mmCIF file of C-alpha atoms in Angstrom:
data_model
loop_
_atom_site.group_PDB
_atom_site.id
_atom_site.type_symbol
_atom_site.label_atom_id
_atom_site.label_comp_id
_atom_site.label_asym_id
_atom_site.label_seq_id
_atom_site.Cartn_x
_atom_site.Cartn_y
_atom_site.Cartn_z
ATOM 1 C CA MET A 229 110.440 83.111 136.212
ATOM 2 C CA THR A 230 111.927 80.585 133.736
ATOM 3 C CA ILE A 231 115.527 79.482 133.594
ATOM 4 C CA ALA A 232 115.864 81.195 130.218
ATOM 5 C CA ALA A 233 115.125 84.518 131.877
ATOM 6 C CA LEU A 234 118.337 84.154 133.876
ATOM 7 C CA GLN A 235 120.547 83.746 130.820
ATOM 8 C CA PRO A 236 122.848 86.675 129.971
ATOM 9 C CA ALA A 237 121.773 88.971 127.188
ATOM 10 C CA PRO A 238 123.641 88.714 123.873
ATOM 11 C CA GLY A 239 127.014 90.419 124.108
ATOM 12 C CA TRP A 240 127.059 90.462 127.937
ATOM 13 C CA PRO A 241 130.249 88.938 129.437
ATOM 14 C CA TYR A 242 129.158 85.514 130.673
ATOM 15 C CA GLY A 243 129.699 84.630 134.320
ATOM 16 C CA ARG A 244 130.529 88.143 135.608
ATOM 17 C CA MET A 245 129.147 91.661 135.700
ATOM 18 C CA SER A 246 130.944 94.426 133.845
ATOM 19 C CA ARG A 247 131.338 97.692 135.749
ATOM 20 C CA MET A 248 131.329 100.777 133.583
ATOM 21 C CA ALA A 249 132.818 104.090 134.707
ATOM 22 C CA THR A 250 130.171 106.684 135.438
ATOM 23 C CA PRO A 251 131.026 110.009 133.819
ATOM 24 C CA PRO A 252 130.787 113.149 135.967
ATOM 25 C CA THR A 253 127.240 114.491 136.068
ATOM 26 C CA SER A 254 127.898 118.151 136.878
ATOM 27 C CA ARG A 255 130.482 120.834 136.217
ATOM 28 C CA HIS A 256 131.486 120.756 139.892
ATOM 29 C CA ASP A 257 132.040 116.978 139.805
ATOM 30 C CA LEU A 258 134.065 117.287 136.633
ATOM 31 C CA ALA A 259 136.064 120.246 137.961
ATOM 32 C CA GLU A 260 136.895 118.309 141.132
ATOM 33 C CA ARG A 261 138.160 115.347 139.091
ATOM 34 C CA LEU A 262 140.318 117.529 136.839
ATOM 35 C CA ARG A 263 141.527 119.614 139.801
ATOM 36 C CA LYS A 264 142.832 116.468 141.514
ATOM 37 C CA GLU A 265 144.481 115.200 138.322
ATOM 38 C CA ILE A 266 146.253 118.539 137.777
ATOM 39 C CA ARG A 267 147.468 118.768 141.382
ATOM 40 C CA ASP A 268 148.553 115.116 141.367
ATOM 41 C CA GLY A 269 150.513 115.689 138.154
ATOM 42 C CA ALA A 270 148.674 113.088 136.075
ATOM 43 C CA PRO A 271 150.521 112.450 132.745
ATOM 44 C CA ALA A 272 147.810 114.076 130.612
ATOM 45 C CA ARG A 273 147.416 117.023 133.012
ATOM 46 C CA THR A 274 150.978 118.320 133.341
ATOM 47 C CA ALA A 275 151.662 122.068 133.111
ATOM 48 C CA GLY A 276 151.867 123.284 129.524
ATOM 49 C CA THR A 277 149.627 120.540 128.091
ATOM 50 C CA VAL A 278 147.167 121.924 125.549
ATOM 51 C CA VAL A 279 144.010 120.012 124.663
ATOM 52 C CA SER A 280 140.939 120.873 122.612
ATOM 53 C CA GLY A 281 137.594 121.128 124.350
ATOM 54 C CA ARG A 282 136.047 118.637 121.948
ATOM 55 C CA GLN A 283 138.822 116.084 122.537
ATOM 56 C CA LEU A 284 138.647 116.514 126.324
ATOM 57 C CA ALA A 285 134.853 116.162 126.420
ATOM 58 C CA LYS A 286 135.144 112.934 124.390
ATOM 59 C CA GLU A 287 137.881 111.604 126.690
ATOM 60 C CA LEU A 288 135.823 112.324 129.822
ATOM 61 C CA GLY A 289 132.508 111.224 128.340
ATOM 62 C CA CYS A 290 130.711 114.449 129.203
ATOM 63 C CA ALA A 291 128.669 117.094 127.428
ATOM 64 C CA ARG A 292 130.512 120.111 126.016
ATOM 65 C CA ASN A 293 128.460 122.509 128.164
ATOM 66 C CA THR A 294 129.433 120.577 131.293
ATOM 67 C CA LEU A 295 133.097 120.721 130.287
ATOM 68 C CA ILE A 296 132.923 124.459 129.574
ATOM 69 C CA GLY A 297 131.382 125.091 132.988
ATOM 70 C CA ALA A 298 134.054 122.990 134.724
ATOM 71 C CA MET A 299 136.889 124.714 132.874
ATOM 72 C CA GLU A 300 135.490 128.124 133.810
ATOM 73 C CA LEU A 301 135.769 127.090 137.476
ATOM 74 C CA LEU A 302 139.334 125.868 137.002
ATOM 75 C CA GLU A 303 140.282 129.016 135.097
ATOM 76 C CA GLN A 304 139.058 131.136 138.021
ATOM 77 C CA GLU A 305 141.355 129.095 140.263
ATOM 78 C CA GLY A 306 144.344 129.639 137.975
ATOM 79 C CA LEU A 307 144.684 125.948 137.038
ATOM 80 C CA VAL A 308 143.938 126.282 133.305
ATOM 81 C CA ARG A 309 143.892 129.017 130.678
ATOM 82 C CA SER A 310 141.428 129.173 127.814
ATOM 83 C CA ILE A 311 143.007 129.634 124.372
ATOM 84 C CA PRO A 312 140.445 130.860 121.810
ATOM 85 C CA LYS A 313 139.939 128.487 118.838
ATOM 86 C CA VAL A 314 142.497 126.054 120.328
ATOM 87 C CA GLY A 315 141.286 124.724 123.683
ATOM 88 C CA TYR A 316 142.783 124.843 127.153
ATOM 89 C CA MET A 317 146.311 124.962 128.559
ATOM 90 C CA VAL A 318 147.069 123.362 131.919
ATOM 91 C CA LEU A 319 148.922 125.710 134.291
ATOM 92 C CA SER A 320 151.181 124.910 137.226
ATOM 93 C CA PRO A 321 149.302 124.755 140.557
ATOM 94 C CA ALA A 322 150.300 127.514 142.970
ATOM 95 C CA ALA A 323 153.226 126.369 145.106
ATOM 96 C CA ALA A 324 152.802 126.087 148.867
ATOM 97 C CA PHE A 325 155.072 128.203 151.065
ATOM 98 C CA GLU A 326 155.664 129.322 154.646
ATOM 99 C CA ALA A 327 154.522 132.593 156.189
ATOM 100 C CA ARG A 328 155.778 133.923 159.514
ATOM 101 C CA LEU A 329 153.633 135.516 162.217
ATOM 102 C CA ASP A 330 155.927 137.926 164.084
ATOM 103 C CA LYS A 331 155.635 139.142 167.666
ATOM 104 C CA LEU A 332 153.787 142.285 166.523
ATOM 105 C CA GLY A 333 151.036 140.225 164.902
ATOM 106 C CA HIS A 334 152.123 140.846 161.303
ATOM 107 C CA VAL A 335 152.369 138.022 158.739
ATOM 108 C CA HIS A 336 155.155 137.869 156.127
ATOM 109 C CA PRO A 337 156.007 135.207 153.508
ATOM 110 C CA VAL A 338 159.464 133.715 154.137
ATOM 111 C CA PRO A 339 161.563 134.331 152.286
ATOM 112 C CA GLY A 340 160.129 137.293 150.397
ATOM 113 C CA GLN A 341 160.041 137.086 146.591
ATOM 114 C CA ALA A 342 160.078 139.631 143.805
ATOM 115 C CA ASP A 343 156.649 138.484 142.602
ATOM 116 C CA ASP A 344 154.948 139.124 145.980
ATOM 117 C CA ARG A 345 152.343 141.832 145.470
ATOM 118 C CA THR A 346 149.334 143.525 147.039
ATOM 119 C CA ASP A 347 146.345 144.546 144.924
ATOM 120 C CA MET A 348 143.620 146.784 146.312
ATOM 121 C CA VAL A 349 140.089 145.470 145.914
ATOM 122 C CA THR A 350 138.068 148.240 147.512
ATOM 123 C CA THR A 351 138.207 151.276 149.783
ATOM 124 C CA ALA A 352 134.790 152.225 151.106
ATOM 125 C CA VAL A 353 132.806 153.523 154.041
ATOM 126 C CA ARG A 354 130.713 150.727 155.551
ATOM 127 C CA LYS A 355 128.589 149.912 158.580
ATOM 128 C CA ALA A 356 130.591 147.834 161.025
ATOM 129 C CA SER A 357 129.522 144.224 161.481
ATOM 130 C CA VAL A 358 128.979 142.932 165.007
ATOM 131 C CA GLY A 359 132.463 141.358 165.054
ATOM 132 C CA VAL A 360 134.216 144.465 163.713
ATOM 133 C CA ALA A 361 132.316 146.783 166.061
ATOM 134 C CA ALA A 362 133.226 144.601 169.043
ATOM 135 C CA ALA A 363 136.925 144.586 168.053
ATOM 136 C CA LEU A 364 136.933 148.385 167.680
ATOM 137 C CA GLY A 365 134.886 148.940 170.830
ATOM 138 C CA SER A 366 132.311 150.817 168.741
ATOM 139 C CA PRO A 367 128.509 150.616 168.645
ATOM 140 C CA PRO A 368 127.082 148.073 166.148
ATOM 141 C CA GLU A 369 126.698 149.445 162.609
ATOM 142 C CA SER A 370 128.904 152.439 163.366
ATOM 143 C CA ALA A 371 130.640 153.913 160.300
ATOM 144 C CA VAL A 372 134.067 152.479 159.438
ATOM 145 C CA VAL A 373 136.449 152.741 156.503
ATOM 146 C CA LEU A 374 137.243 149.361 154.948
ATOM 147 C CA ARG A 375 140.483 148.879 153.021
ATOM 148 C CA GLN A 376 140.394 145.439 151.368
ATOM 149 C CA SER A 377 143.277 143.984 149.362
ATOM 150 C CA VAL A 378 144.474 140.629 148.005
ATOM 151 C CA LEU A 379 148.017 139.374 148.627
ATOM 152 C CA SER A 380 149.505 137.231 145.848
ATOM 153 C CA ARG A 381 152.644 135.236 145.112
ATOM 154 C CA GLY A 382 153.478 134.083 141.614
ATOM 155 C CA GLY A 383 150.195 135.576 140.422
ATOM 156 C CA ALA A 384 148.138 133.328 142.744
ATOM 157 C CA PRO A 385 146.280 134.813 145.764
ATOM 158 C CA TRP A 386 147.248 133.542 149.196
ATOM 159 C CA ALA A 387 145.461 135.962 151.552
ATOM 160 C CA ILE A 388 142.799 138.636 151.808
ATOM 161 C CA ARG A 389 143.538 141.629 154.029
ATOM 162 C CA GLU A 390 140.734 143.714 155.508
ATOM 163 C CA LEU A 391 141.628 146.807 157.538
ATOM 164 C CA TYR A 392 138.825 148.604 159.395
ATOM 165 C CA VAL A 393 139.324 152.121 160.758
ATOM 166 C CA PRO A 394 136.652 154.109 162.644
ATOM 167 C CA LYS A 395 135.269 156.837 160.363
ATOM 168 C CA GLY A 396 136.117 159.510 162.931
ATOM 169 C CA ILE A 397 139.802 158.513 162.801
ATOM 170 C CA ALA A 398 139.768 158.256 158.999
ATOM 171 C CA ASP A 399 138.467 161.837 158.886
ATOM 172 C CA LEU A 400 141.749 162.844 160.552
ATOM 173 C CA ALA A 401 143.800 160.647 158.213
ATOM 174 C CA ARG A 402 142.152 161.331 154.856
ATOM 175 C CA ARG A 403 144.708 159.390 152.819
ATOM 176 C CA LEU A 404 143.192 156.185 154.196
ATOM 177 C CA LEU A 405 140.434 156.751 151.645
ATOM 178 C CA ASP A 406 142.923 156.479 148.752
ATOM 179 C CA VAL A 407 142.187 153.594 146.386
ATOM 180 C CA ASP A 408 145.898 152.820 145.983
ATOM 181 C CA PRO A 409 148.078 150.871 148.460
ATOM 182 C CA VAL A 410 149.415 153.210 151.160
ATOM 183 C CA ASP A 411 151.369 152.893 154.397
ATOM 184 C CA GLU A 412 148.425 153.009 156.815
ATOM 185 C CA ASP A 413 150.621 152.895 159.932
ATOM 186 C CA LEU A 414 152.591 155.935 158.767
ATOM 187 C CA ILE A 415 149.395 157.829 157.866
ATOM 188 C CA LEU A 416 147.909 157.184 161.303
ATOM 189 C CA LYS A 417 151.170 158.192 162.972
ATOM 190 C CA GLU A 418 151.233 161.455 161.003
ATOM 191 C CA ALA A 419 147.645 162.067 162.176
ATOM 192 C CA GLY A 420 148.857 161.923 165.790
ATOM 193 C CA LEU A 421 147.879 158.288 166.397
ATOM 194 C CA PRO A 422 151.075 156.215 166.682
ATOM 195 C CA GLU A 423 150.614 152.586 167.659
ATOM 196 C CA THR A 424 151.375 152.003 171.340
ATOM 197 C CA GLY A 425 150.036 148.462 171.649
ATOM 198 C CA HIS A 426 148.200 145.643 169.929
ATOM 199 C CA LEU A 427 146.394 142.346 170.459
ATOM 200 C CA HIS A 428 146.209 139.502 167.960
ATOM 201 C CA ALA A 429 144.468 136.133 167.800
ATOM 202 C CA ILE A 430 144.214 133.250 165.313
ATOM 203 C CA SER A 431 141.198 131.172 164.315
ATOM 204 C CA ALA A 432 140.087 128.987 161.396
ATOM 205 C CA ARG A 433 136.830 128.714 159.448
ATOM 206 C CA PRO A 434 135.476 127.903 155.972
ATOM 207 C CA ALA A 435 135.796 130.753 153.492
ATOM 208 C CA SER A 436 132.628 132.454 152.284
ATOM 209 C CA ASP A 437 131.762 132.221 148.581
ATOM 210 C CA GLN A 438 133.048 135.769 148.045
ATOM 211 C CA GLU A 439 136.302 135.026 149.885
ATOM 212 C CA ALA A 440 136.806 131.781 147.943
ATOM 213 C CA ALA A 441 136.327 133.716 144.698
ATOM 214 C CA LEU A 442 138.970 136.293 145.706
ATOM 215 C CA LEU A 443 141.337 133.450 146.656
ATOM 216 C CA LYS A 444 140.528 131.665 143.376
ATOM 217 C CA SER A 445 139.730 128.470 145.179
ATOM 218 C CA ARG A 446 136.729 126.343 146.113
ATOM 219 C CA ALA A 447 135.666 125.133 149.559
ATOM 220 C CA VAL A 448 138.860 126.502 151.101
ATOM 221 C CA THR A 449 139.611 126.893 154.816
ATOM 222 C CA VAL A 450 141.022 130.243 155.901
ATOM 223 C CA LEU A 451 143.234 130.954 158.882
ATOM 224 C CA THR A 452 142.116 134.295 160.281
ATOM 225 C CA VAL A 453 144.668 136.488 162.034
ATOM 226 C CA ARG A 454 142.788 139.276 163.817
ATOM 227 C CA ARG A 455 144.959 142.208 164.886
ATOM 228 C CA VAL A 456 143.624 145.150 166.920
ATOM 229 C CA SER A 457 145.838 148.255 167.091
ATOM 230 C CA TYR A 458 145.783 150.849 169.891
ATOM 231 C CA SER A 459 147.074 154.374 170.308
ATOM 232 C CA GLY A 460 147.030 155.061 174.022
ATOM 233 C CA GLU A 461 143.523 154.222 175.238
ATOM 234 C CA GLN A 462 142.037 154.583 171.758
ATOM 235 C CA THR A 463 141.434 151.707 169.320
ATOM 236 C CA ARG A 464 142.731 152.980 166.018
ATOM 237 C CA SER A 465 142.141 149.974 163.705
ATOM 238 C CA CYS A 466 141.257 146.310 163.373
ATOM 239 C CA GLU A 467 142.818 144.075 160.726
ATOM 240 C CA PHE A 468 141.667 140.650 159.519
ATOM 241 C CA LEU A 469 144.131 138.630 157.445
ATOM 242 C CA LEU A 470 142.351 135.656 155.823
ATOM 243 C CA ILE A 471 145.032 133.153 154.810
ATOM 244 C CA HIS A 472 144.545 130.308 152.306
ATOM 245 C CA ALA A 473 145.248 127.392 154.672
ATOM 246 C CA ASP A 474 145.825 124.844 151.883
ATOM 247 C CA ARG A 475 148.592 126.953 150.381
ATOM 248 C CA VAL A 476 150.286 128.636 153.344
ATOM 249 C CA SER A 477 151.977 127.033 156.341
ATOM 250 C CA LEU A 478 151.790 129.604 159.132
ATOM 251 C CA THR A 479 154.530 129.603 161.789
ATOM 252 C CA ASP A 480 155.597 131.960 164.575
ATOM 253 C CA SER A 481 159.003 133.625 165.029
ATOM 254 C CA SER A 482 160.447 130.371 166.436
ATOM 255 C CA GLY A 483 159.342 128.388 163.390
ATOM 256 C CA LYS A 484 156.567 126.604 165.267
ATOM 257 C CA LEU A 485 152.843 126.567 164.550
ATOM 258 C CA PRO A 486 151.256 129.490 166.439
ATOM 259 C CA ASN A 487 148.608 128.734 169.059
#
C-alpha cells in the first residue's frame, strides 16, 4: 500500500472521522424512537403538535412506508392521531395513577374519576385452559363462560378483566351471557350462590401480543391479580385482572405494595 492510499478522500474532514447518524431501519425502531420522544416531552413532540408525514419522514431520514408503519403502531397506543390530508397530531401520553387492592381482592383506581369506564370485549363459552380449570377445580377443557372487558381511564386502557364461570353455574344465572356490563356478583347471588369466601394472589409476566393490543401498548408487563370466589364448598368463579404495570402503581389498603 502506498502513502497516497492513506490520504483522505476529497471532502473528507482531515485528521478525524465523521460519525453520521444512522436512521431507523424498521417501523418498530422508528416507533420506539418517537415513543420515547413523546413520553420525554421533546420540544417537537409535545401534545397538540401537528406535522405532515412528508416533513416527518424527511426530518427522520426514513422512507414514507416505514414512517406510516411506525405511526400506525403509535396510533394503536393512543400516542398520535392521523389527520387525513394533513398529517399526524401528537397526543398526551396516558397519565400514571394508583390503584388499590382491597382486602376482598378487588382493585379500584384511587381516587375514582368520571372518565373511568368498562367496555365489554367478548362474552363466550370456551374450553377452560389448564390454569383456569385448576383455579375452578374443574377438569381440563371443561366448558366455562368467559366475560372479558377492558378498563380505561381518560380513554386509555389500564387493565383487562377476564371472569370465568363454570358453564353449569352460568346455566343457572343466564344473564351472565349478556354482552353488556352486568353486576355478576348480584346475578350469582340471585341464582342462590352468594359469595362466602375468596382467595387472591398476585404475579407478574410479559403480556401476550393479544393482551398488548388490547392495552394499546408494546412489550408491556402485566400484574395479574387472580381472584377465586366460593359459595360454600363450591367454586363459583375465577377472575384474572391483567394490569398495565407501566401505567398503574398497585398498592394494598395500607398504601403499601402488595406481596
